Tab-separated table of C-alpha atoms in Angstrom:
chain	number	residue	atom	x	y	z
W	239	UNK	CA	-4.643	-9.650	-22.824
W	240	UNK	CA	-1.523	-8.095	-22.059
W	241	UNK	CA	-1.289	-4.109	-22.883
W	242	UNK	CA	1.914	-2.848	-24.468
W	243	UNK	CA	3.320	0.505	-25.029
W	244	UNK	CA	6.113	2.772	-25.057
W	245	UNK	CA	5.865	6.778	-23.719
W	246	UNK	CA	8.889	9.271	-23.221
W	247	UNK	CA	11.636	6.107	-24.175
W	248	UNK	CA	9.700	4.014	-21.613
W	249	UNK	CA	9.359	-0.050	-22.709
W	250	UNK	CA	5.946	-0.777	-21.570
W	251	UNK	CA	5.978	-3.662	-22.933
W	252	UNK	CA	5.199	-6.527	-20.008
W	253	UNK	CA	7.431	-8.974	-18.772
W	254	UNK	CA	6.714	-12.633	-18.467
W	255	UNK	CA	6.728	-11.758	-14.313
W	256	UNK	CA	4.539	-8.997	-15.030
W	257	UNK	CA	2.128	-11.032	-16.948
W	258	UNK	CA	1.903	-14.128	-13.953
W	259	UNK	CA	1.208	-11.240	-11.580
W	260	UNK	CA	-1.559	-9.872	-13.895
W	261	UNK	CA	-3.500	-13.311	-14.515
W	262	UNK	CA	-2.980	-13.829	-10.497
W	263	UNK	CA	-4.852	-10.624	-9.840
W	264	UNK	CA	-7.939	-11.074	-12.301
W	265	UNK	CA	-8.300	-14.837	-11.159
W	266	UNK	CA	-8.203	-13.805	-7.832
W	267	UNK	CA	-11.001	-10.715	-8.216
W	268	UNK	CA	-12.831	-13.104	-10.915
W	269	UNK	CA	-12.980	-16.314	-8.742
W	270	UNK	CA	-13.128	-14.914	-5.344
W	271	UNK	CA	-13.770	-11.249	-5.130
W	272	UNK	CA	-16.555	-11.291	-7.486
W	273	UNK	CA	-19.179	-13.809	-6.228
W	274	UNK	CA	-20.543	-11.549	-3.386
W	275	UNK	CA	-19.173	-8.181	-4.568
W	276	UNK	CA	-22.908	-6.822	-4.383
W	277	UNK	CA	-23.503	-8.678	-0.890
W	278	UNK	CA	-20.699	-6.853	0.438
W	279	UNK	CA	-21.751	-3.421	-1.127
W	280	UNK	CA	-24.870	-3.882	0.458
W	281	UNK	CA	-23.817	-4.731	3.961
W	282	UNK	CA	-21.297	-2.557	4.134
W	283	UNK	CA	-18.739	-5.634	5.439
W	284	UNK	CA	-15.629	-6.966	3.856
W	285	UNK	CA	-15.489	-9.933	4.663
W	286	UNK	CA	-12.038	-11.640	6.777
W	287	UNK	CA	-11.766	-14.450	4.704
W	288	UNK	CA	-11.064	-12.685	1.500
W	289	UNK	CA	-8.754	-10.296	3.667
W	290	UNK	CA	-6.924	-13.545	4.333
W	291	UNK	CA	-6.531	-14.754	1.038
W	292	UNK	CA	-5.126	-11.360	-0.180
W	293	UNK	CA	-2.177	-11.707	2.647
W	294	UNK	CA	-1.415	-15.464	1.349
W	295	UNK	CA	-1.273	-14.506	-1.887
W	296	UNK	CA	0.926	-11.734	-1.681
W	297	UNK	CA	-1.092	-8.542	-2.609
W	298	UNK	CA	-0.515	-6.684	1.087
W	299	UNK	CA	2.991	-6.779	0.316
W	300	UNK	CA	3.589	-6.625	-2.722
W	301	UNK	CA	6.871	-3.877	-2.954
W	302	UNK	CA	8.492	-4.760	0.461
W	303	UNK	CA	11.482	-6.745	0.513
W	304	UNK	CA	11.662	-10.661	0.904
W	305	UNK	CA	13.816	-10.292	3.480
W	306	UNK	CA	10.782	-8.783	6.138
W	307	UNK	CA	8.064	-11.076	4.068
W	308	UNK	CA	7.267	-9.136	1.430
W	309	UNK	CA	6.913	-9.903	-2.419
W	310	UNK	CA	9.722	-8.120	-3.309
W	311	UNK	CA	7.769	-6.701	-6.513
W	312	UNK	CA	8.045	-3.107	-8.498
W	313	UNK	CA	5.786	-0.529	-8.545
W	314	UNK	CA	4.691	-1.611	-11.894
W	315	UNK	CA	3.429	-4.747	-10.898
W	316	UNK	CA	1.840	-3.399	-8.184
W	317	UNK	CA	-0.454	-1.045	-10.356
W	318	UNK	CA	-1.257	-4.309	-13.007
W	319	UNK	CA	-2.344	-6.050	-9.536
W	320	UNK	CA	-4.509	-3.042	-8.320
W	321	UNK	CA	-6.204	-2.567	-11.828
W	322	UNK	CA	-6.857	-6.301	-11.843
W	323	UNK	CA	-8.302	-6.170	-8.208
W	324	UNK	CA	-10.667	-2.599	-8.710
W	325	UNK	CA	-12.097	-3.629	-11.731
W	326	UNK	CA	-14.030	-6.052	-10.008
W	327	UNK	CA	-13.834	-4.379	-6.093
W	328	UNK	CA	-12.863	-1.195	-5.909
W	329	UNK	CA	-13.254	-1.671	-1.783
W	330	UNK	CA	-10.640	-4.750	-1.720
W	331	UNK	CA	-8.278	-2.082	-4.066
W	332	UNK	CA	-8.227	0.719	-1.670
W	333	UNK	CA	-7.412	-1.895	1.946
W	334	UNK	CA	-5.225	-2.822	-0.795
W	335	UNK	CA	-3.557	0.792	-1.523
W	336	UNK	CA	-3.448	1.840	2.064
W	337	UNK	CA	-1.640	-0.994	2.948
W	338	UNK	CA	0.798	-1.390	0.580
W	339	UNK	CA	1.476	2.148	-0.633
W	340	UNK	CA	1.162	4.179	3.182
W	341	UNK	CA	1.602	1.969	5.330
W	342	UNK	CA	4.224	-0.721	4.186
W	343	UNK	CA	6.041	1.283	2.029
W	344	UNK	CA	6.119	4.041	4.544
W	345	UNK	CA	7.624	1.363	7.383
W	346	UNK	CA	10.120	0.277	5.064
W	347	UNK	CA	11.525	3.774	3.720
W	348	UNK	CA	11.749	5.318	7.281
W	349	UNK	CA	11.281	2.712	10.127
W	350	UNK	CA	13.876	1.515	12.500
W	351	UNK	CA	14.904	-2.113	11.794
W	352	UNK	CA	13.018	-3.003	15.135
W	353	UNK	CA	9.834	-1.184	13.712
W	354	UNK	CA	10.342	-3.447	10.603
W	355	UNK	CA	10.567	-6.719	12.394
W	356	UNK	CA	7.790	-6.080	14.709
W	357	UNK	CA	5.455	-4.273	12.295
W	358	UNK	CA	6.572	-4.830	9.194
W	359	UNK	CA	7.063	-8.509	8.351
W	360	UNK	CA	3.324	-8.916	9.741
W	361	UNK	CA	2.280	-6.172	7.582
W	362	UNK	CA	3.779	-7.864	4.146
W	363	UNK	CA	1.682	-10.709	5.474
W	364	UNK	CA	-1.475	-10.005	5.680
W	365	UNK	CA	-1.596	-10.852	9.614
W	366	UNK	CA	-1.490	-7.261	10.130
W	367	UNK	CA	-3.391	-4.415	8.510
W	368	UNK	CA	-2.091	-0.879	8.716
W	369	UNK	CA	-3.799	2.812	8.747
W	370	UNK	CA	-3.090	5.752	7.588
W	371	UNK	CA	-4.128	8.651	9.843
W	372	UNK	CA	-3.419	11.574	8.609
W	373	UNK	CA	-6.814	13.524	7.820
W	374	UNK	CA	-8.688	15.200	10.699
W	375	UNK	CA	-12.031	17.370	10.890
W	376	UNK	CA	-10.380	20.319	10.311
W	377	UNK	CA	-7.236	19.084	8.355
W	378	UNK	CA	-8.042	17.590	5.584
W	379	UNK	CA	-5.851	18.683	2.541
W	380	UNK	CA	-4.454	20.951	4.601
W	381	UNK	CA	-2.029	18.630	6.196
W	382	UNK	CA	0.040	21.772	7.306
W	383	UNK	CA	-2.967	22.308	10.885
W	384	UNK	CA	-2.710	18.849	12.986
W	385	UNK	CA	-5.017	19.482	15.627
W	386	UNK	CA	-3.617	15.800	17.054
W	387	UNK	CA	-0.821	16.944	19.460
W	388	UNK	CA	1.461	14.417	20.895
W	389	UNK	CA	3.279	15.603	24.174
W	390	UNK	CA	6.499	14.569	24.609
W	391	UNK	CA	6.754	12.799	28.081
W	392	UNK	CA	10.542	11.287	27.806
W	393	UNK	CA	9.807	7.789	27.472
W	394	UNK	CA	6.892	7.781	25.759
W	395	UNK	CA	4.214	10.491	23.924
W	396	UNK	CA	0.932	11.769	25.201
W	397	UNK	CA	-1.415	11.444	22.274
W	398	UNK	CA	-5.209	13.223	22.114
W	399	UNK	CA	-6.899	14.424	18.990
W	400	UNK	CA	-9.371	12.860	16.313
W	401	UNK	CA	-8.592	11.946	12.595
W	402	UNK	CA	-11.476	10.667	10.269
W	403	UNK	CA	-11.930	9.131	6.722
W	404	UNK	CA	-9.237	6.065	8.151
W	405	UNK	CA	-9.590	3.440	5.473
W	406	UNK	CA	-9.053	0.165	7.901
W	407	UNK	CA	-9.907	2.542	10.604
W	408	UNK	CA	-11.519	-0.390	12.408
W	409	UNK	CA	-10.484	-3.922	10.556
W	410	UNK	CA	-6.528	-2.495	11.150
W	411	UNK	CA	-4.533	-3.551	13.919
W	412	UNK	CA	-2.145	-0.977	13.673
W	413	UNK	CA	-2.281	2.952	12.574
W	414	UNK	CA	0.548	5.413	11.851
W	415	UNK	CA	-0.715	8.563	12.619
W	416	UNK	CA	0.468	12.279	12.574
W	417	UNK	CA	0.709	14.618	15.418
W	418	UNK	CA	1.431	17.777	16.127
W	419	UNK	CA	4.442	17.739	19.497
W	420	UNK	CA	6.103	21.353	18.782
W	421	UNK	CA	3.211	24.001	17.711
W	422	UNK	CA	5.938	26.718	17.528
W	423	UNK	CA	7.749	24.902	14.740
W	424	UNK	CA	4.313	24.546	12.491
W	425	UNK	CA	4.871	21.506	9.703
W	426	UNK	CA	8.418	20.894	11.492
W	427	UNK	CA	7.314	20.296	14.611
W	428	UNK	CA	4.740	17.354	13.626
W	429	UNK	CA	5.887	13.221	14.496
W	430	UNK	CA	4.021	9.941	13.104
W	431	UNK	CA	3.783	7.473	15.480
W	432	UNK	CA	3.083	3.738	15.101
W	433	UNK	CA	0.286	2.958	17.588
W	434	UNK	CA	-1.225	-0.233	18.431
W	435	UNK	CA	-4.715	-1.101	18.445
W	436	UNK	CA	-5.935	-1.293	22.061
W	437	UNK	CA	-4.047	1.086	23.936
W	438	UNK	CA	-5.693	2.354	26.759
W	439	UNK	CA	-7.728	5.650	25.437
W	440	UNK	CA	-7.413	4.345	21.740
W	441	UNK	CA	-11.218	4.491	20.457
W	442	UNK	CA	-12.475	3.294	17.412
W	443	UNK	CA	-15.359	5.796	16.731
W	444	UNK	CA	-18.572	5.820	14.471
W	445	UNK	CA	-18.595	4.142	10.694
W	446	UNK	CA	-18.818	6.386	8.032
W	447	UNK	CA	-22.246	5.253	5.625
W	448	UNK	CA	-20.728	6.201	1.946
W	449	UNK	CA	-21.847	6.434	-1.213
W	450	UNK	CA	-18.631	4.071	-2.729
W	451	UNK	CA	-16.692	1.712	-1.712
W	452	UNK	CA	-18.973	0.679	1.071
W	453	UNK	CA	-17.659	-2.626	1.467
W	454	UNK	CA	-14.141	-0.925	2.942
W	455	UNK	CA	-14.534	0.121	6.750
W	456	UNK	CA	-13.994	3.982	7.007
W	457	UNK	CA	-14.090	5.385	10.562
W	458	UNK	CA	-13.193	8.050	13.352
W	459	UNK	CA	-10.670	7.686	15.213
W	460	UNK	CA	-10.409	9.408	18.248
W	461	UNK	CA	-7.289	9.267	21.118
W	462	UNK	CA	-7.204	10.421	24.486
W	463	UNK	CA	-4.238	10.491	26.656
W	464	UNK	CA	-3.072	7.305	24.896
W	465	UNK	CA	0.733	6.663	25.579
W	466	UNK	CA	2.647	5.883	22.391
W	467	UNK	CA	6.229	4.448	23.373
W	468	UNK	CA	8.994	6.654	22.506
W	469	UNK	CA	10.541	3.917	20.053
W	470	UNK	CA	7.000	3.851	18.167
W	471	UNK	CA	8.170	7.245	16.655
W	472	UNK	CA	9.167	7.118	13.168
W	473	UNK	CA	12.433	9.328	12.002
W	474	UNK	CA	13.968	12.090	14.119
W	475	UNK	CA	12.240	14.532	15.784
W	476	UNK	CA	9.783	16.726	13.891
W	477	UNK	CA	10.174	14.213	10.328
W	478	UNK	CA	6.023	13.382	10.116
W	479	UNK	CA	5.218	16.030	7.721
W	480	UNK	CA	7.770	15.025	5.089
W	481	UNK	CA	6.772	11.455	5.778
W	482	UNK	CA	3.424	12.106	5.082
W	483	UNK	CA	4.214	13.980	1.717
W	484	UNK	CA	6.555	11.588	1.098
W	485	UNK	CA	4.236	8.552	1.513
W	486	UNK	CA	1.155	10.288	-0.528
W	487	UNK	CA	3.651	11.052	-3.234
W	488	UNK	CA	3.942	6.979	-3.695
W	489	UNK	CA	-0.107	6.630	-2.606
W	490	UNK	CA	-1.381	8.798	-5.635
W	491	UNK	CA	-0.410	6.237	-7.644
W	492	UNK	CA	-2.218	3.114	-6.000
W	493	UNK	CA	-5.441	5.498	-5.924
W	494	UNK	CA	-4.739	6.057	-9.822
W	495	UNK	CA	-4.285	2.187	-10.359
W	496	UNK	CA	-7.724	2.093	-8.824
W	497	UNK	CA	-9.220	4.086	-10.731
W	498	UNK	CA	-7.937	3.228	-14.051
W	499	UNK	CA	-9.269	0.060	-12.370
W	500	UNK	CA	-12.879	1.175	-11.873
W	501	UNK	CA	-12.909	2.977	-15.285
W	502	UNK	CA	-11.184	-0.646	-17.220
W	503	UNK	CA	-13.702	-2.800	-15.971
W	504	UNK	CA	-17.109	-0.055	-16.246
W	505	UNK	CA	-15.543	-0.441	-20.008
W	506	UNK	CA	-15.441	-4.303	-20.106
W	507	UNK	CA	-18.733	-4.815	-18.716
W	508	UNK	CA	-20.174	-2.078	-21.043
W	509	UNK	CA	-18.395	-3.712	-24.334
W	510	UNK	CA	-19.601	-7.463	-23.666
W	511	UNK	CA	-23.443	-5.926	-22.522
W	512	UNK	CA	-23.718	-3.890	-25.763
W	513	UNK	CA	-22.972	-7.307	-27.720
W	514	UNK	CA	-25.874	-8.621	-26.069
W	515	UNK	CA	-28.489	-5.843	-26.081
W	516	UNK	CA	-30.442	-5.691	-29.075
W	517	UNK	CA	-32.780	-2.793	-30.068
W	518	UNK	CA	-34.387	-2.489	-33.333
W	519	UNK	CA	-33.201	-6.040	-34.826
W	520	UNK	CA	-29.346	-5.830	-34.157
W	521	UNK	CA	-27.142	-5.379	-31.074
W	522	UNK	CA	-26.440	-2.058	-29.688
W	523	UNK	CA	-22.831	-2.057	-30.364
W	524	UNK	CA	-24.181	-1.386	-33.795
W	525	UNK	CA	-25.667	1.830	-33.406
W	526	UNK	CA	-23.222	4.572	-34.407
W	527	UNK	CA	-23.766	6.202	-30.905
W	528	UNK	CA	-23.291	3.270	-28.873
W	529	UNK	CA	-19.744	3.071	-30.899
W	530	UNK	CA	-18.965	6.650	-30.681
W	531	UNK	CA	-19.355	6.051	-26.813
W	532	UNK	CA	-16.929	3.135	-26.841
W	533	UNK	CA	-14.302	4.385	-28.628
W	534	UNK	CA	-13.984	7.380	-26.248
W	535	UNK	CA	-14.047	5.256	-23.419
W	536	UNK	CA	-11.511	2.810	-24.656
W	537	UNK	CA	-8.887	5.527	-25.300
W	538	UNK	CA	-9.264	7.267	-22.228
W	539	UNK	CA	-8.757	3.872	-20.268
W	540	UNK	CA	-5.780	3.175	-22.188
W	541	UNK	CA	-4.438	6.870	-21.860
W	542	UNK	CA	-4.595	6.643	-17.947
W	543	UNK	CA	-3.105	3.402	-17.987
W	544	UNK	CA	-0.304	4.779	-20.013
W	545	UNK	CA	-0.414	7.629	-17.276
W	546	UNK	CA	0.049	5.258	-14.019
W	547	UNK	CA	2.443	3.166	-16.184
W	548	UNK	CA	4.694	6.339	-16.194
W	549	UNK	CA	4.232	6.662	-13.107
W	550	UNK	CA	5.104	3.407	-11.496
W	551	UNK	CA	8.573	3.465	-14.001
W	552	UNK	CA	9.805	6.798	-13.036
W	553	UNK	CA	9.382	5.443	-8.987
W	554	UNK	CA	10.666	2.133	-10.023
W	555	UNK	CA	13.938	3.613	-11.636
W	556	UNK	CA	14.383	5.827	-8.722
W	557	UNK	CA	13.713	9.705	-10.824
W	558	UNK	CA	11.195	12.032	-9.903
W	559	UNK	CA	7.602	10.548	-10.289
W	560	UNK	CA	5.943	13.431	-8.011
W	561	UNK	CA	4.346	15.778	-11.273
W	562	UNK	CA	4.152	12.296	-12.942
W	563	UNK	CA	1.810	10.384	-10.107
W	564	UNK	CA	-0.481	13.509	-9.862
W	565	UNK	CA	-1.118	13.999	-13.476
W	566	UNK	CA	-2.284	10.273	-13.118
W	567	UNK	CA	-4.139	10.548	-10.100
W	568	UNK	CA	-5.951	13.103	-11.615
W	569	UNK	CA	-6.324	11.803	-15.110
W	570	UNK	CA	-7.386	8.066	-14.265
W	571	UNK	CA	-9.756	9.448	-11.375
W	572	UNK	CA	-11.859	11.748	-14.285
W	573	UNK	CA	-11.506	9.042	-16.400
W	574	UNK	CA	-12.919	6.771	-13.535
W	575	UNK	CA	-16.117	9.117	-13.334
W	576	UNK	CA	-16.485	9.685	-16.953
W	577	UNK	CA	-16.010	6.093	-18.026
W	578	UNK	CA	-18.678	4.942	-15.223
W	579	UNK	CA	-21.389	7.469	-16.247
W	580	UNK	CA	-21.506	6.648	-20.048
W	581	UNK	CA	-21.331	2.957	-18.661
W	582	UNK	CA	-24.682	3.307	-16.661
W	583	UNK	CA	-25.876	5.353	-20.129
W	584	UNK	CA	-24.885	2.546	-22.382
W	585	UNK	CA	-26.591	0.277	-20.291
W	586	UNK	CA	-30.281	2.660	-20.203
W	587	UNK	CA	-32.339	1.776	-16.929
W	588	UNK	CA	-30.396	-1.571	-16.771
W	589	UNK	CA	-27.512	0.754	-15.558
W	590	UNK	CA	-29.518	1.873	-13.295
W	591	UNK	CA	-30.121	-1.259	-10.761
W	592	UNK	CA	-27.155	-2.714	-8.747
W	593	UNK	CA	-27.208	-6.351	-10.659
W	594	UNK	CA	-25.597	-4.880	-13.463
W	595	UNK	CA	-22.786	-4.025	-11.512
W	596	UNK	CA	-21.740	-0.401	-13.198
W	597	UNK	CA	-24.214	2.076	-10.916
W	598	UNK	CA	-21.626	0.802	-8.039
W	599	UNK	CA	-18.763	1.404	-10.167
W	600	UNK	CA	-20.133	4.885	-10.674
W	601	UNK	CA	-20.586	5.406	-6.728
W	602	UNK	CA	-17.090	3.923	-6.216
W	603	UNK	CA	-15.313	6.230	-8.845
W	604	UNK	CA	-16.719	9.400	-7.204
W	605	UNK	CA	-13.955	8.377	-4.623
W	606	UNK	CA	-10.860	8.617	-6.570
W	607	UNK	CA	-10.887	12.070	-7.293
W	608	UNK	CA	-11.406	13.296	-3.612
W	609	UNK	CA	-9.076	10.820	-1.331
W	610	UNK	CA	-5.145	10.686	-1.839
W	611	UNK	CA	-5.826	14.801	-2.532
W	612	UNK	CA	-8.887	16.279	-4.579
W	613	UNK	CA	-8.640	16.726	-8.128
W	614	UNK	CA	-7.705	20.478	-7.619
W	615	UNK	CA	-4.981	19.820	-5.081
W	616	UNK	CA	-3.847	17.473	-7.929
W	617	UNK	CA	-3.320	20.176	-10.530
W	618	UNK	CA	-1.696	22.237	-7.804
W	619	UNK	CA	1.079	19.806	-7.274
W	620	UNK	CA	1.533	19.980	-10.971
W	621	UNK	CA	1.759	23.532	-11.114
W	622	UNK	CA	3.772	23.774	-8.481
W	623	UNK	CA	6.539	20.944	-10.183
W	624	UNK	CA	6.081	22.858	-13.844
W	625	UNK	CA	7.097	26.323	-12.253
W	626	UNK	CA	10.314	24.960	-10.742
């Protein structure tokens, strides 16, 4: 059912392109992400295959150009895909996110033209999967203290340091990841390389056991002496910082697709199950409380969709989206863990046990409002563009 409205002079109203690229994305998560969603929660494993099927169809790529294999799409069609795609697997939506809002669009803002046809065009693809390493142990949010360093050797860069929490960190083939090469110069002196899987002292360390979104690999990475190629540097000379802000700015968004995602289909699944449930003679949808609940999750789906709608228009028509994509990265992600908690409520001690599905919504909402910048680093952003 296609979703139309219109905020601030904005047409929301969906285009006929819009609309193929929505159905795509819930056949795709209904016919082939779905059947073995819990398997893969479980094990901890997404599985290749599906991986595969994402790249063919075009969801890796989705914004980059046609002319290095990409879909060529807006940002608004991205965020219909990745609400399509989390409200089944929140795991497949965030490989999804990293790829195509860090990594790909990242490439294809700031890369060289050789970076784009060697990384790039296999990226848009699918054959590739990208990282984003920018989080360490002691630089998390606080993107400002790389404790990476990456000496600067003339042809090439001496890289050493550890960075955790890598979505991808060890189903990706390659990783663009910050580093600190001129202390002196604090956030001006950090570089983000492109670095290749399988470098000598590249090490793909211990998997992280989470509570959500199990299915999508998260690991340490750790790098000692490993020699990045001087060319594998993206932008001049001390530009990783701003790429990094630059590249989050665009990846709040995916992670609020996602969790409008999450929050959309908790709400689905809780709508058709309260149809079904009967107590005392008639269905649970009903009871006056069971409504009351329903209503309030309905509207605050459809006001974070409205949200990351903004969003992806103010980025698509080139104006400032950065006050825009945190208001609804932090929005849909509360939403996310509001929705899914009155969704394992609705559904009593049904809600409870994984076949029901919403209990691992719950797990993977929790998510959304840490990664891509907690939900108070979210409202400092916002601050921050108000008091301009």
């Amino acid at each position: 059912m296609p979703h139309r409205a219109q905020l601030f002079g904005m047409d929301f109203n969906l285009s006929e392109e819009h609309l193929a690229v929505q159905e795509a994305a819930s056949d795709f998560a209904q016919n082939h992400l779905l059947p073995g969603v819990l398997e893969r929660d479980n094990e901890q494993k997404f599985d290749k295959e599906l991986l595969r099927q994402m790249g063919e169809l075009g969801f890796l790529g989705m914004m980059v150009s046609p002319e290095y294999g990409g879909g060529g799409m807006d940002t608004l069609s991205y965020v219909i895909a990745m609400e399509e795609i989390s409200k089944i697997d929140a795991s497949a939506g965030v490989i999804m996110s990293v790829n195509n809002s860090l990594v790909c669009w990242g490439l294809e803002c700031f890369g060289t033209e050789e970076q784009k046809q060697k990384y790039l065009t296999k990226l848009a693809s699918g054959e590739m999967i990208g990282a984003f390493c920018l989080s360490e142990p002691e630089a998390g949010s606080d993107a400002t203290s790389q404790h990476t360093t990456a000496e600067d050797k003339g042809d090439y860069y001496l890289l050493n340091g550890t960075k955790n929490w890598i979505t991808s960190g060890e189903t990706s083939n390659v990783c663009l990841v910050m580093a600190q090469t001129n202390p002196e110069l604090k956030h001006k002196g950090i570089n983000v390389f492109i670095v290749e899987k399988g470098l000598d002292g590249f090490v793909v360390g211990k998997k992280e056991d989470k509570m959500g979104i199990r299915a999508s690999d998260t690991h340490t990475l750790m790098f000692t002496d490993v020699k990045v190629p001087r060319e594998n540097r993206i932008g001049e000379e001390g530009f990783g910082f701003k790429f990094a802000m630059s590249t989050l700015n665009g990846g709040r968004i995916g992670i609020a697709a996602q969790a409008l995602g999450i929050a959309a289909g908790a709400f689905e699944i809780s709508l058709k199950y309260s149809k079904e449930r009967q107590t005392f003679g008639k269905p649970i949808s009903e009871h006056q409380a069971i409504q009351f609940k329903l209503s309030e999750m309905a509207t605050k789906v459809e006001a974070a969709r409205l949200l990351v709608y903004k969003a992806a228009r103010l980025k698509d028509e080139g104006k400032d989206y950065i006050q825009a994509s945190a208001m609804a990265k932090l929005y849909a992600s509360e939403t996310a863990m509001w929705v899914t908690t009155e969704a394992v409520q609705i559904h009593g001690g049904y809600g409870y046990v994984k076949e029901y599905h919403v209990e691992r919504l719950m797990r993977d909402a929790k998510i959304t409002q840490i990664y891509e910048g907690t939900s108070e680093i979210q409202k400092l952003v916002i601050a921050r563009e108000l008091l301009k």
